[in-house]
Amino acid sequence: MFDWDDLRVFLAVARARKVAPAARTLGIDATTIARRLARLEKALDAELFEVGAGERALTARGQELLAHAEAAESAALAAMEDVQGQQHRLSGQVRLSVAEGFGTWVLAPGMGDFNRRHPGIRLDLVTASGFLNPSNREADMAVMLARPQRGRLTVRRLGDYRLHLYTSPAYIERVGRPGKPADLRDCTLVGYVPEFIFSPELDYLDEVEAGLEATLRSTSIIMQQRMIADGAGIGVLPDFIARRDPGLMPLMADRVEIIRSFWLVMHGDLRKLARIGAVAGWVQERVETLSGARDVPPDAGG
Amino acid sequence: MFDWDDLRVFLAVARARKVAPAARTLGIDATTIARRLARLEKALDAELFEVGAGERALTARGQELLAHAEAAESAALAAMEDVQGQQHRLSGQVRLSVAEGFGTWVLAPGMGDFNRRHPGIRLDLVTASGFLNPSNREADMAVMLARPQRGRLTVRRLGDYRLHLYTSPAYIERVGRPGKPADLRDCTLVGYVPEFIFSPELDYLDEVEAGLEATLRSTSIIMQQRMIADGAGIGVLPDFIARRDPGLMPLMADRVEIIRSFWLVMHGDLRKLARIGAVAGWVQERVETLSGARDVPPDAGG
DNA sequence: GCCTAGCCCTGCAAATTTGCAGGATGTTCA
DNA sequence: TGAACATCCTGCAAATTTGCAGGGCTAGGC
């Protein structure tokens, strides 16, 4: 393969039509320019210029090369502009890792609005059954349920959300209504798979009543929701998920309430990028939409 | 302006995710690769990779650069194809002389991929019972088991592979299991035809135990494999062949291990042809696919 | 037709890049 | 947990590239 940098030399000579002015333009000795042209011609086995009237005119082969060299130049210039100057552009790719519940019910509904406001930003929501550490580059940013520990990460607390116990009328009809948390020991509980809990904050059942364990388990909060809504059991769900499902009814809302926080995490070196800032702002807004409803606990039932 | 040729280096590392394999792909020393990456990062004032888990992952900036580097690559490849015309296009005939085992199990599986990548190149795998000296023009290139002597040849070491003794359960049941290499004198051995061994490196049996000679002989490694798998005897086979045959079991793997190298040989004056380069790169990749599996010696048997 | 200025080529030395060898580090496997 | 293997970095020497100086050639102006 020829040295791609020789295309730069070729372009300069093609434009200047002489070696010496091209050398001055590039800040390279004219002798070197001539040698590199010779090297390029040898590498391509093609004569690129013919000399006449004290100038170098492109041959047919040279003219063919010119278009490609200009394409390479465009790529190189765009590379510089993008890599060095992109910091201030509201365009480009952002990949945001989110819990499926959060992504489905909090962010996805706002994606159309985000897209209209920032048509140049390609925002991908990447679901994860756990939370990806953004520093492994599978995502640029993540919304997490636990504040991450040290690392070259930038962390911002987004806000709180509340969780309550939920079940379905069908379950209550079949099994009866438990009156206090201790009664839950006799119930079918739905929850996460302990071995795959990526954060102790997800161990809601232990917080409801020490020692409670789920019988029906999934790594997917939506699968859990489905199980509960279908009358399979009782479980803890975030209000922002549960209130959308008419099949769910709250349980012991006055006795059991769990509060958690969302954290926005991003790799330290991305923090200054305009598009990262735009996404961060938008995520904050989306979380704020929860606030309008979050302070009103669901009816305690009956 | 950064050296455009450094984009070529960047691309190779971005794709290989490590410096050493990228160096092999480009045919440039790994130290040089690392230095040129550093030079590019300095020129762009951007960190392009972050190192973790033994690999280099692209940073956000690196990902931005990748698209542009690929555009530059397209331009460079198109430039070569367009300017060089018939003689230097990624098209035309290449005849590659290979050992049949290597051709069957290493190259043939990748031929579909090669064809898709280079539809204009007609690559013939020429099996030879020995190895032809490429300088007599029966082949443009050859994969050889021994480093050829100096001459107007270009030689590149592709990598190592391992060989072990193999037999079949049927043979062991009939004859009993030899415990140490000297016991092989009483066994039926399968191997090459000594008069047709074109390279001393193929005399595996002598390396297992001095003076051992094959009773069942063939110039074809696949016929040898067949004989061994059918219970005819004991022989030395490359692991990359043997592991695909469930009829084979390794023998004395802890006592006998042979390591050989593949060498890619081509005539000096072909070295710069684009299609030769394309085939060379592809062969290197195919050999690299062995690396993922080659380091697991077969179970010692029993 | 001659003179001057600019360009380009060649030879040589300086500068830079590249490859090699050795050592350190990290990963994988037993 | 230790050993083996692969990778990468550093130092040094070899190889290559670059710049400089001088000379030759060409074109333009007078």
XYZ file of C-alpha atoms in Angstrom, chain A residues 21-162:
142
model
C 5.473 26.421 -4.550
C 3.893 23.196 -3.339
C 6.867 22.710 -1.039
C 6.419 26.150 0.399
C 2.718 25.529 0.894
C 3.373 22.321 2.779
C 6.466 23.539 4.615
C 8.477 20.659 3.204
C 11.713 20.846 1.213
C 11.180 20.761 -2.508
C 13.610 17.915 -2.883
C 11.524 15.878 -0.504
C 8.394 16.752 -2.425
C 9.952 15.532 -5.639
C 11.128 12.311 -4.016
C 7.759 11.594 -2.496
C 6.027 12.139 -5.805
C 8.479 9.727 -7.354
C 7.778 7.260 -4.576
C 4.039 7.572 -5.094
C 4.363 7.114 -8.817
C 6.457 4.033 -8.258
C 4.063 2.635 -5.680
C 1.113 3.137 -8.011
C 3.185 2.255 -11.064
C 1.705 5.256 -12.795
C 3.011 8.484 -14.210
C 0.950 11.194 -12.602
C 2.419 14.373 -14.108
C 3.945 15.409 -17.375
C 6.307 18.324 -17.407
C 5.933 21.006 -19.994
C 6.294 24.780 -20.245
C 7.921 24.787 -16.842
C 4.878 23.263 -15.194
C 3.530 19.938 -14.200
C 0.235 18.995 -15.715
C -1.716 15.999 -14.602
C -1.722 13.005 -16.835
C -4.924 11.053 -17.337
C -3.864 8.781 -14.501
C -3.083 11.811 -12.403
C -6.516 13.212 -13.032
C -8.031 9.922 -11.966
C -6.011 10.051 -8.786
C -6.966 13.655 -8.071
C -10.580 12.861 -7.284
C -9.600 10.158 -4.814
C -6.930 12.304 -3.238
C -9.501 15.026 -2.707
C -11.834 12.517 -1.116
C -9.039 11.455 1.198
C -8.364 15.098 1.975
C -12.014 15.658 2.823
C -11.911 12.708 5.162
C -8.724 13.922 6.818
C -10.040 17.449 7.276
C -13.337 16.170 8.587
C -11.413 13.925 10.934
C -9.537 16.861 12.378
C -12.616 18.993 12.638
C -14.664 16.261 14.195
C -12.122 14.934 16.626
C -10.775 18.261 17.701
C -13.674 20.570 17.257
C -16.700 18.405 17.860
C -16.867 19.465 21.439
C -19.175 22.308 20.599
C -21.457 20.666 18.093
C -24.938 19.543 18.796
C -24.590 16.542 16.587
C -23.256 13.028 16.705
C -23.948 9.796 18.452
C -24.853 9.306 22.093
C -25.523 5.936 23.592
C -27.388 5.943 26.879
C -27.604 2.834 29.025
C -30.773 2.616 31.069
C -32.812 0.195 33.065
C -35.580 -1.099 30.864
C -38.332 0.257 33.061
C -36.820 3.684 33.174
C -36.080 3.662 29.492
C -39.488 2.389 28.533
C -41.626 4.586 30.726
C -39.565 7.679 31.388
C -37.344 8.268 28.407
C -38.958 6.623 25.429
C -42.079 8.815 25.659
C -39.843 11.874 25.405
C -37.711 10.718 22.514
C -39.810 12.413 19.876
C -39.469 15.699 21.636
C -35.738 15.233 22.046
C -35.352 14.421 18.386
C -37.217 17.553 17.354
C -35.076 19.696 19.584
C -31.799 18.110 18.576
C -32.160 16.561 15.146
C -28.399 16.259 14.817
C -27.991 14.011 17.810
C -28.454 10.298 17.358
C -29.568 9.104 20.774
C -29.672 5.358 21.313
C -31.246 3.860 24.396
C -29.379 0.735 25.334
C -31.210 -1.522 27.693
C -29.313 -3.610 30.155
C -30.569 -6.051 32.696
C -27.861 -4.720 34.923
C -26.188 -1.463 34.503
C -23.223 -1.127 32.256
C -20.234 0.643 33.550
C -19.960 3.482 31.038
C -16.214 3.293 31.209
C -16.242 0.082 29.228
C -17.595 2.087 26.363
C -20.662 0.102 25.689
C -22.444 3.329 26.455
C -21.477 6.962 26.709
C -23.827 7.581 29.599
C -25.937 5.574 31.982
C -28.831 6.125 34.320
C -28.124 4.100 37.412
C -29.972 3.280 40.571
C -26.958 3.359 42.788
C -24.307 5.994 42.989
C -21.210 4.450 41.420
C -17.931 4.401 43.229
C -14.689 5.978 42.204
C -13.359 6.084 38.707
C -13.014 8.690 36.051
C -16.746 9.092 36.038
C -18.900 12.142 36.390
C -21.974 11.510 38.509
C -25.059 13.637 38.859
C -28.071 12.876 41.028
C -31.205 13.231 38.930
C -33.901 12.924 41.548
C -35.928 10.516 43.577
C -38.599 8.061 42.725
C -40.858 6.008 44.929
